[in-house]
Amino acid sequence: MNDDKYKRLDRGFLFVFEGIDGAGKTVVADRISQELTSEGFDIVRLREPTNESPWGQEIRQRSPEGELSPEEELTLFIKDRRWHVRERIRPALEQNKIVLLDRYFFATGAYQSVSTGISWQDILRRNRVEISPPEPDLVFVLDLPAEEGLSRITGRGCKTNKQFEQLDRLVRVRQAYLEMSREDEANYCVVDAVEPLKDVVGRVLSRIHQELSEHVI
Ligand code: TYD
């Protein structure tokens, strides 16, 4: 139930933040969370992969070590998400809260299509069929060139072979996100993430305000 100290909404809202590594989705989602909290909204901040389910923990422990095959990763992301939707996302939406979610099944579509060679269309379909996940009110795709994303996470320059491989992967992940935002049925909002942080936050916040405007009770 909504506590009296919060602004009340007539339903829950789900806003998702996506983008390649280095796009800034975590910092943007944090700022949005602070803004909306200070405006009196009841915010639930979540992320995938989770740190909570056994599958999310397995991804976080074993994936950076290169121990998982791309297909094993795909299956684990879906199992983690099924748990997350049931235990965290749906309950918050049912209590008319605003869920700010850092990555969702669109990340699986973008990243695992590149790693497994399965099309993003098939991966999104598999998520939708196997989990019946709630569709977001908006999916913010924070978009920037792969070179810029990589240099934000590694510091300037792309010198080692490993970095070239990572660059190539991020070029393809970005392309998958952009294709998805044009062709998939979800409600996407592509935001230029090269802009200064305050402008990116301002743009996202004004889209969210538009969505919420007729639902404050
Ligand atoms: P990220 O949000 O960047 O987490 P952190 O800020 O903790 O590093 O996600 C970690 C990585 O997981 C990122 O490279 C994208 C990848 N990922 C997938 O490949 N598929 C998915 O379905 C999800 C949710 C994440």
PDB file of C-alpha atoms and ligand atoms in Angstrom:
ATOM      1  CA  MET A   1       0.000   0.000   0.000  1.00  0.00           C
ATOM      2  CA  ASN A   2       1.098   3.560  -0.615  1.00  0.00           C
ATOM      3  CA  ASP A   3       2.111   5.349   2.505  1.00  0.00           C
ATOM      4  CA  ASP A   4       0.609   8.843   3.016  1.00  0.00           C
ATOM      5  CA  LYS A   5       4.021  10.436   2.802  1.00  0.00           C
ATOM      6  CA  TYR A   6       4.209   9.564  -0.918  1.00  0.00           C
ATOM      7  CA  LYS A   7       2.485  11.068  -3.931  1.00  0.00           C
ATOM      8  CA  ARG A   8      -0.022   8.479  -5.059  1.00  0.00           C
ATOM      9  CA  LEU A   9      -0.348   7.050  -8.547  1.00  0.00           C
ATOM     10  CA  ASP A  10      -3.327   5.212 -10.017  1.00  0.00           C
ATOM     11  CA  ARG A  11      -1.023   2.396 -11.213  1.00  0.00           C
ATOM     12  CA  GLY A  12       2.593   1.270 -11.150  1.00  0.00           C
ATOM     13  CA  PHE A  13       5.163   2.405 -13.719  1.00  0.00           C
ATOM     14  CA  LEU A  14       8.168   0.626 -15.146  1.00  0.00           C
ATOM     15  CA  PHE A  15      11.011   2.622 -16.674  1.00  0.00           C
ATOM     16  CA  VAL A  16      13.993   0.728 -18.059  1.00  0.00           C
ATOM     17  CA  PHE A  17      17.512   2.029 -18.717  1.00  0.00           C
ATOM     18  CA  GLU A  18      19.530   0.375 -21.447  1.00  0.00           C
ATOM     19  CA  GLY A  19      22.682   1.064 -23.425  1.00  0.00           C
ATOM     20  CA  ILE A  20      26.172  -0.223 -24.091  1.00  0.00           C
ATOM     21  CA  ASP A  21      28.750  -0.341 -21.284  1.00  0.00           C
ATOM     22  CA  GLY A  22      29.899   3.199 -20.522  1.00  0.00           C
ATOM     23  CA  ALA A  23      26.639   4.816 -21.698  1.00  0.00           C
ATOM     24  CA  GLY A  24      25.962   6.034 -18.160  1.00  0.00           C
ATOM     25  CA  LYS A  25      22.660   4.319 -17.469  1.00  0.00           C
ATOM     26  CA  THR A  26      23.486   3.650 -13.810  1.00  0.00           C
ATOM     27  CA  VAL A  27      24.375   7.266 -13.022  1.00  0.00           C
ATOM     28  CA  VAL A  28      21.380   8.552 -15.007  1.00  0.00           C
ATOM     29  CA  ALA A  29      19.008   6.141 -13.240  1.00  0.00           C
ATOM     30  CA  ASP A  30      20.472   7.188  -9.868  1.00  0.00           C
ATOM     31  CA  ARG A  31      19.893  10.889 -10.631  1.00  0.00           C
ATOM     32  CA  ILE A  32      16.358  10.205 -11.813  1.00  0.00           C
ATOM     33  CA  SER A  33      15.727   8.227  -8.661  1.00  0.00           C
ATOM     34  CA  GLN A  34      16.938  11.150  -6.489  1.00  0.00           C
ATOM     35  CA  GLU A  35      14.830  13.664  -8.437  1.00  0.00           C
ATOM     36  CA  LEU A  36      11.630  11.645  -8.313  1.00  0.00           C
ATOM     37  CA  THR A  37      12.145  10.785  -4.644  1.00  0.00           C
ATOM     38  CA  SER A  38      12.555  14.475  -3.810  1.00  0.00           C
ATOM     39  CA  GLU A  39       9.316  15.166  -5.710  1.00  0.00           C
ATOM     40  CA  GLY A  40       7.596  12.719  -3.351  1.00  0.00           C
ATOM     41  CA  PHE A  41       7.257   9.622  -5.546  1.00  0.00           C
ATOM     42  CA  ASP A  42       7.725   6.120  -4.166  1.00  0.00           C
ATOM     43  CA  ILE A  43      10.676   4.737  -6.118  1.00  0.00           C
ATOM     44  CA  VAL A  44      12.061   1.214  -6.354  1.00  0.00           C
ATOM     45  CA  ARG A  45      15.495   1.023  -7.918  1.00  0.00           C
ATOM     46  CA  LEU A  46      16.410  -2.385  -9.397  1.00  0.00           C
ATOM     47  CA  ARG A  47      19.051  -3.860 -11.679  1.00  0.00           C
ATOM     48  CA  GLU A  48      19.786  -6.954 -13.731  1.00  0.00           C
ATOM     49  CA  PRO A  49      21.560  -9.260 -13.443  1.00  0.00           C
ATOM     50  CA  THR A  50      20.433  -9.302  -9.807  1.00  0.00           C
ATOM     51  CA  ASN A  51      22.697  -9.843  -6.848  1.00  0.00           C
ATOM     52  CA  GLU A  52      19.952 -11.810  -5.187  1.00  0.00           C
ATOM     53  CA  SER A  53      18.869 -14.913  -7.064  1.00  0.00           C
ATOM     54  CA  PRO A  54      21.194 -17.941  -7.312  1.00  0.00           C
ATOM     55  CA  TRP A  55      21.235 -17.452 -11.118  1.00  0.00           C
ATOM     56  CA  GLY A  56      22.157 -13.753 -10.903  1.00  0.00           C
ATOM     57  CA  GLN A  57      24.908 -14.600  -8.422  1.00  0.00           C
ATOM     58  CA  GLU A  58      26.201 -17.301 -10.722  1.00  0.00           C
ATOM     59  CA  ILE A  59      26.364 -14.840 -13.647  1.00  0.00           C
ATOM     60  CA  ARG A  60      28.159 -12.225 -11.563  1.00  0.00           C
ATOM     61  CA  GLN A  61      30.700 -14.744 -10.243  1.00  0.00           C
ATOM     62  CA  ARG A  62      31.382 -16.920 -13.266  1.00  0.00           C
ATOM     63  CA  SER A  63      30.792 -14.702 -16.308  1.00  0.00           C
ATOM     64  CA  PRO A  64      33.764 -12.319 -15.773  1.00  0.00           C
ATOM     65  CA  GLU A  65      36.019 -15.402 -15.432  1.00  0.00           C
ATOM     66  CA  GLY A  66      34.890 -16.588 -18.864  1.00  0.00           C
ATOM     67  CA  GLU A  67      33.574 -19.847 -17.387  1.00  0.00           C
ATOM     68  CA  LEU A  68      30.153 -19.768 -19.039  1.00  0.00           C
ATOM     69  CA  SER A  69      29.305 -20.499 -22.654  1.00  0.00           C
ATOM     70  CA  PRO A  70      27.136 -17.851 -24.396  1.00  0.00           C
ATOM     71  CA  GLU A  71      24.165 -20.262 -24.347  1.00  0.00           C
ATOM     72  CA  GLU A  72      24.601 -20.954 -20.621  1.00  0.00           C
ATOM     73  CA  GLU A  73      24.684 -17.196 -20.016  1.00  0.00           C
ATOM     74  CA  LEU A  74      21.506 -16.691 -22.018  1.00  0.00           C
ATOM     75  CA  THR A  75      19.689 -19.330 -19.975  1.00  0.00           C
ATOM     76  CA  LEU A  76      20.956 -17.883 -16.681  1.00  0.00           C
ATOM     77  CA  PHE A  77      19.870 -14.338 -17.572  1.00  0.00           C
ATOM     78  CA  ILE A  78      16.374 -15.654 -18.305  1.00  0.00           C
ATOM     79  CA  LYS A  79      16.177 -17.658 -15.061  1.00  0.00           C
ATOM     80  CA  ASP A  80      17.431 -14.690 -13.039  1.00  0.00           C
ATOM     81  CA  ARG A  81      14.858 -12.454 -14.731  1.00  0.00           C
ATOM     82  CA  ARG A  82      11.987 -14.859 -14.072  1.00  0.00           C
ATOM     83  CA  TRP A  83      12.858 -14.706 -10.371  1.00  0.00           C
ATOM     84  CA  HIS A  84      13.244 -10.907 -10.483  1.00  0.00           C
ATOM     85  CA  VAL A  85       9.906 -10.316 -12.197  1.00  0.00           C
ATOM     86  CA  ARG A  86       8.092 -12.547  -9.717  1.00  0.00           C
ATOM     87  CA  GLU A  87       9.817 -11.424  -6.506  1.00  0.00           C
ATOM     88  CA  ARG A  88      10.638  -7.757  -7.059  1.00  0.00           C
ATOM     89  CA  ILE A  89       9.219  -6.126 -10.193  1.00  0.00           C
ATOM     90  CA  ARG A  90       5.585  -7.290 -10.132  1.00  0.00           C
ATOM     91  CA  PRO A  91       5.112  -6.750  -6.385  1.00  0.00           C
ATOM     92  CA  ALA A  92       6.377  -3.134  -6.692  1.00  0.00           C
ATOM     93  CA  LEU A  93       4.129  -2.440  -9.690  1.00  0.00           C
ATOM     94  CA  GLU A  94       1.152  -3.943  -7.886  1.00  0.00           C
ATOM     95  CA  GLN A  95       1.761  -1.435  -5.087  1.00  0.00           C
ATOM     96  CA  ASN A  96       1.614   1.423  -7.655  1.00  0.00           C
ATOM     97  CA  LYS A  97       5.281   2.250  -7.235  1.00  0.00           C
ATOM     98  CA  ILE A  98       7.672   3.555  -9.872  1.00  0.00           C
ATOM     99  CA  VAL A  99      10.260   0.934 -10.788  1.00  0.00           C
ATOM    100  CA  LEU A 100      13.528   2.225 -12.256  1.00  0.00           C
ATOM    101  CA  LEU A 101      15.249  -0.782 -13.737  1.00  0.00           C
ATOM    102  CA  ASP A 102      18.848  -0.892 -14.885  1.00  0.00           C
ATOM    103  CA  ARG A 103      18.769  -3.414 -17.793  1.00  0.00           C
ATOM    104  CA  TYR A 104      15.990  -5.840 -18.673  1.00  0.00           C
ATOM    105  CA  PHE A 105      15.297  -8.350 -21.426  1.00  0.00           C
ATOM    106  CA  PHE A 106      16.378  -5.808 -24.077  1.00  0.00           C
ATOM    107  CA  ALA A 107      19.944  -6.205 -22.755  1.00  0.00           C
ATOM    108  CA  THR A 108      19.675  -9.939 -23.340  1.00  0.00           C
ATOM    109  CA  GLY A 109      18.406  -9.201 -26.861  1.00  0.00           C
ATOM    110  CA  ALA A 110      21.323  -6.879 -27.587  1.00  0.00           C
ATOM    111  CA  TYR A 111      24.241  -8.591 -25.810  1.00  0.00           C
ATOM    112  CA  GLN A 112      23.301 -12.255 -26.227  1.00  0.00           C
ATOM    113  CA  SER A 113      22.389 -11.821 -29.903  1.00  0.00           C
ATOM    114  CA  VAL A 114      25.993 -10.754 -30.416  1.00  0.00           C
ATOM    115  CA  SER A 115      27.497 -13.503 -28.238  1.00  0.00           C
ATOM    116  CA  THR A 116      25.322 -16.425 -29.397  1.00  0.00           C
ATOM    117  CA  GLY A 117      24.438 -15.451 -32.980  1.00  0.00           C
ATOM    118  CA  ILE A 118      20.723 -15.955 -32.202  1.00  0.00           C
ATOM    119  CA  SER A 119      18.728 -12.975 -33.515  1.00  0.00           C
ATOM    120  CA  TRP A 120      17.598 -10.319 -31.029  1.00  0.00           C
ATOM    121  CA  GLN A 121      14.051 -10.916 -32.283  1.00  0.00           C
ATOM    122  CA  ASP A 122      14.219 -14.574 -31.191  1.00  0.00           C
ATOM    123  CA  ILE A 123      15.787 -13.672 -27.860  1.00  0.00           C
ATOM    124  CA  LEU A 124      13.109 -11.074 -27.051  1.00  0.00           C
ATOM    125  CA  ARG A 125      10.442 -13.575 -28.095  1.00  0.00           C
ATOM    126  CA  ARG A 126      11.920 -16.263 -25.850  1.00  0.00           C
ATOM    127  CA  ASN A 127      11.905 -13.851 -22.896  1.00  0.00           C
ATOM    128  CA  ARG A 128       8.327 -12.788 -23.567  1.00  0.00           C
ATOM    129  CA  VAL A 129       7.070 -16.340 -23.999  1.00  0.00           C
ATOM    130  CA  GLU A 130       8.949 -17.926 -21.089  1.00  0.00           C
ATOM    131  CA  ILE A 131       8.584 -15.169 -18.496  1.00  0.00           C
ATOM    132  CA  SER A 132       5.600 -13.023 -19.535  1.00  0.00           C
ATOM    133  CA  PRO A 133       7.528 -10.030 -18.191  1.00  0.00           C
ATOM    134  CA  PRO A 134       5.612  -6.770 -17.742  1.00  0.00           C
ATOM    135  CA  GLU A 135       6.293  -4.456 -20.712  1.00  0.00           C
ATOM    136  CA  PRO A 136       7.938  -1.188 -19.625  1.00  0.00           C
ATOM    137  CA  ASP A 137       6.143   2.122 -19.956  1.00  0.00           C
ATOM    138  CA  LEU A 138       9.364   3.364 -21.553  1.00  0.00           C
ATOM    139  CA  VAL A 139      12.720   1.871 -22.450  1.00  0.00           C
ATOM    140  CA  PHE A 140      15.395   4.569 -22.430  1.00  0.00           C
ATOM    141  CA  VAL A 141      18.228   3.605 -24.745  1.00  0.00           C
ATOM    142  CA  LEU A 142      21.200   5.769 -23.805  1.00  0.00           C
ATOM    143  CA  ASP A 143      23.008   5.862 -27.099  1.00  0.00           C
ATOM    144  CA  LEU A 144      26.616   6.716 -27.846  1.00  0.00           C
ATOM    145  CA  PRO A 145      29.391   5.489 -30.156  1.00  0.00           C
ATOM    146  CA  ALA A 146      31.146   2.330 -28.971  1.00  0.00           C
ATOM    147  CA  GLU A 147      34.531   4.132 -28.934  1.00  0.00           C
ATOM    148  CA  GLU A 148      33.136   6.689 -26.502  1.00  0.00           C
ATOM    149  CA  GLY A 149      31.590   4.019 -24.270  1.00  0.00           C
ATOM    150  CA  LEU A 150      34.823   2.037 -24.192  1.00  0.00           C
ATOM    151  CA  SER A 151      36.977   5.040 -23.429  1.00  0.00           C
ATOM    152  CA  ARG A 152      34.660   5.982 -20.566  1.00  0.00           C
ATOM    153  CA  ILE A 153      35.158   2.557 -18.966  1.00  0.00           C
ATOM    154  CA  THR A 154      38.828   1.973 -19.723  1.00  0.00           C
ATOM    155  CA  GLY A 155      40.256   5.477 -19.828  1.00  0.00           C
ATOM    156  CA  ARG A 156      41.417   7.019 -23.079  1.00  0.00           C
ATOM    157  CA  GLY A 157      42.515   4.953 -26.033  1.00  0.00           C
ATOM    158  CA  CYS A 158      42.000   1.446 -27.327  1.00  0.00           C
ATOM    159  CA  LYS A 159      45.393  -0.192 -27.413  1.00  0.00           C
ATOM    160  CA  THR A 160      45.303  -3.887 -26.594  1.00  0.00           C
ATOM    161  CA  ASN A 161      43.844  -6.689 -28.691  1.00  0.00           C
ATOM    162  CA  LYS A 162      41.348  -7.359 -25.955  1.00  0.00           C
ATOM    163  CA  GLN A 163      40.124  -3.765 -26.204  1.00  0.00           C
ATOM    164  CA  PHE A 164      39.729  -4.062 -29.976  1.00  0.00           C
ATOM    165  CA  GLU A 165      37.649  -7.206 -29.454  1.00  0.00           C
ATOM    166  CA  GLN A 166      35.565  -5.409 -26.857  1.00  0.00           C
ATOM    167  CA  LEU A 167      35.131  -2.441 -29.204  1.00  0.00           C
ATOM    168  CA  ASP A 168      33.917  -4.694 -31.995  1.00  0.00           C
ATOM    169  CA  ARG A 169      31.441  -6.326 -29.617  1.00  0.00           C
ATOM    170  CA  LEU A 170      30.095  -2.978 -28.398  1.00  0.00           C
ATOM    171  CA  VAL A 171      29.715  -1.694 -31.977  1.00  0.00           C
ATOM    172  CA  ARG A 172      27.446  -4.671 -32.634  1.00  0.00           C
ATOM    173  CA  VAL A 173      25.573  -4.390 -29.330  1.00  0.00           C
ATOM    174  CA  ARG A 174      24.844  -0.721 -30.071  1.00  0.00           C
ATOM    175  CA  GLN A 175      23.614  -1.623 -33.542  1.00  0.00           C
ATOM    176  CA  ALA A 176      21.286  -4.262 -32.056  1.00  0.00           C
ATOM    177  CA  TYR A 177      19.837  -1.728 -29.586  1.00  0.00           C
ATOM    178  CA  LEU A 178      19.207   0.804 -32.361  1.00  0.00           C
ATOM    179  CA  GLU A 179      17.594  -1.764 -34.628  1.00  0.00           C
ATOM    180  CA  MET A 180      15.436  -2.969 -31.755  1.00  0.00           C
ATOM    181  CA  SER A 181      14.317   0.560 -30.933  1.00  0.00           C
ATOM    182  CA  ARG A 182      13.093   0.969 -34.531  1.00  0.00           C
ATOM    183  CA  GLU A 183      11.546  -2.452 -35.082  1.00  0.00           C
ATOM    184  CA  ASP A 184      10.409  -3.960 -31.796  1.00  0.00           C
ATOM    185  CA  GLU A 185       6.939  -3.364 -30.370  1.00  0.00           C
ATOM    186  CA  ALA A 186       8.063  -1.902 -27.000  1.00  0.00           C
ATOM    187  CA  ASN A 187       7.963   1.821 -26.295  1.00  0.00           C
ATOM    188  CA  TYR A 188      11.521   3.085 -26.809  1.00  0.00           C
ATOM    189  CA  CYS A 189      13.054   6.487 -26.249  1.00  0.00           C
ATOM    190  CA  VAL A 190      16.568   6.826 -27.671  1.00  0.00           C
ATOM    191  CA  VAL A 191      18.575   9.505 -25.878  1.00  0.00           C
ATOM    192  CA  ASP A 192      21.876  10.931 -27.107  1.00  0.00           C
ATOM    193  CA  ALA A 193      24.207   9.997 -24.242  1.00  0.00           C
ATOM    194  CA  VAL A 194      27.136  12.025 -25.606  1.00  0.00           C
ATOM    195  CA  GLU A 195      25.370  15.142 -24.299  1.00  0.00           C
ATOM    196  CA  PRO A 196      26.354  16.442 -20.833  1.00  0.00           C
ATOM    197  CA  LEU A 197      24.924  14.369 -17.989  1.00  0.00           C
ATOM    198  CA  LYS A 198      22.569  17.113 -16.800  1.00  0.00           C
ATOM    199  CA  ASP A 199      21.002  17.344 -20.292  1.00  0.00           C
ATOM    200  CA  VAL A 200      20.567  13.571 -20.516  1.00  0.00           C
ATOM    201  CA  VAL A 201      18.952  13.535 -17.075  1.00  0.00           C
ATOM    202  CA  GLY A 202      16.724  16.491 -18.023  1.00  0.00           C
ATOM    203  CA  ARG A 203      15.516  14.785 -21.179  1.00  0.00           C
ATOM    204  CA  VAL A 204      14.745  11.504 -19.435  1.00  0.00           C
ATOM    205  CA  LEU A 205      13.036  13.249 -16.547  1.00  0.00           C
ATOM    206  CA  SER A 206      10.771  15.283 -18.797  1.00  0.00           C
ATOM    207  CA  ARG A 207       9.646  12.114 -20.665  1.00  0.00           C
ATOM    208  CA  ILE A 208       8.901  10.462 -17.329  1.00  0.00           C
ATOM    209  CA  HIS A 209       6.925  13.504 -16.141  1.00  0.00           C
ATOM    210  CA  GLN A 210       4.856  13.337 -19.333  1.00  0.00           C
ATOM    211  CA  GLU A 211       4.071   9.678 -18.676  1.00  0.00           C
ATOM    212  CA  LEU A 212       3.120  10.286 -15.043  1.00  0.00           C
ATOM    213  CA  SER A 213       1.187  13.513 -15.511  1.00  0.00           C
ATOM    214  CA  GLU A 214      -2.299  12.040 -15.813  1.00  0.00           C
ATOM    215  CA  HIS A 215      -1.795   9.355 -13.200  1.00  0.00           C
ATOM    216  CA  VAL A 216      -1.100  11.310 -10.014  1.00  0.00           C
ATOM    217  CA  ILE A 217      -4.141  11.023  -7.744  1.00  0.00           C
TER     218      ILE A 217
HETATM  219  P1  TYD B   1      26.001  -3.699 -16.133  1.00  0.00           P
HETATM  220  O1  TYD B   1      24.654  -3.117 -16.075  1.00  0.00           O
HETATM  221  O2  TYD B   1      27.014  -2.976 -16.957  1.00  0.00           O
HETATM  222  O3  TYD B   1      26.470  -3.960 -14.654  1.00  0.00           O
HETATM  223  P2  TYD B   1      27.623  -3.290 -13.835  1.00  0.00           P
HETATM  224  O4  TYD B   1      27.321  -1.824 -13.842  1.00  0.00           O
HETATM  225  O5  TYD B   1      27.465  -3.955 -12.492  1.00  0.00           O
HETATM  226  O6  TYD B   1      28.908  -3.652 -14.526  1.00  0.00           O
HETATM  227  O7  TYD B   1      25.837  -5.205 -16.663  1.00  0.00           O
HETATM  228  C1  TYD B   1      26.902  -6.096 -16.581  1.00  0.00           C
HETATM  229  C2  TYD B   1      27.115  -6.774 -17.910  1.00  0.00           C
HETATM  230  O8  TYD B   1      26.099  -7.769 -18.123  1.00  0.00           O
HETATM  231  C3  TYD B   1      27.071  -5.832 -19.105  1.00  0.00           C
HETATM  232  O9  TYD B   1      28.252  -5.960 -19.871  1.00  0.00           O
HETATM  233  C4  TYD B   1      25.896  -6.313 -19.898  1.00  0.00           C
HETATM  234  C5  TYD B   1      25.708  -7.732 -19.472  1.00  0.00           C
HETATM  235  N1  TYD B   1      24.319  -8.240 -19.619  1.00  0.00           N
HETATM  236  C6  TYD B   1      24.042  -9.139 -20.640  1.00  0.00           C
HETATM  237  O10 TYD B   1      24.945  -9.510 -21.420  1.00  0.00           O
HETATM  238  N2  TYD B   1      22.769  -9.629 -20.766  1.00  0.00           N
HETATM  239  C7  TYD B   1      21.755  -9.272 -19.931  1.00  0.00           C
HETATM  240  O11 TYD B   1      20.610  -9.755 -20.072  1.00  0.00           O
HETATM  241  C8  TYD B   1      22.045  -8.346 -18.873  1.00  0.00           C
HETATM  242  C9  TYD B   1      20.960  -7.945 -17.917  1.00  0.00           C
HETATM  243  C10 TYD B   1      23.347  -7.840 -18.754  1.00  0.00           C
END
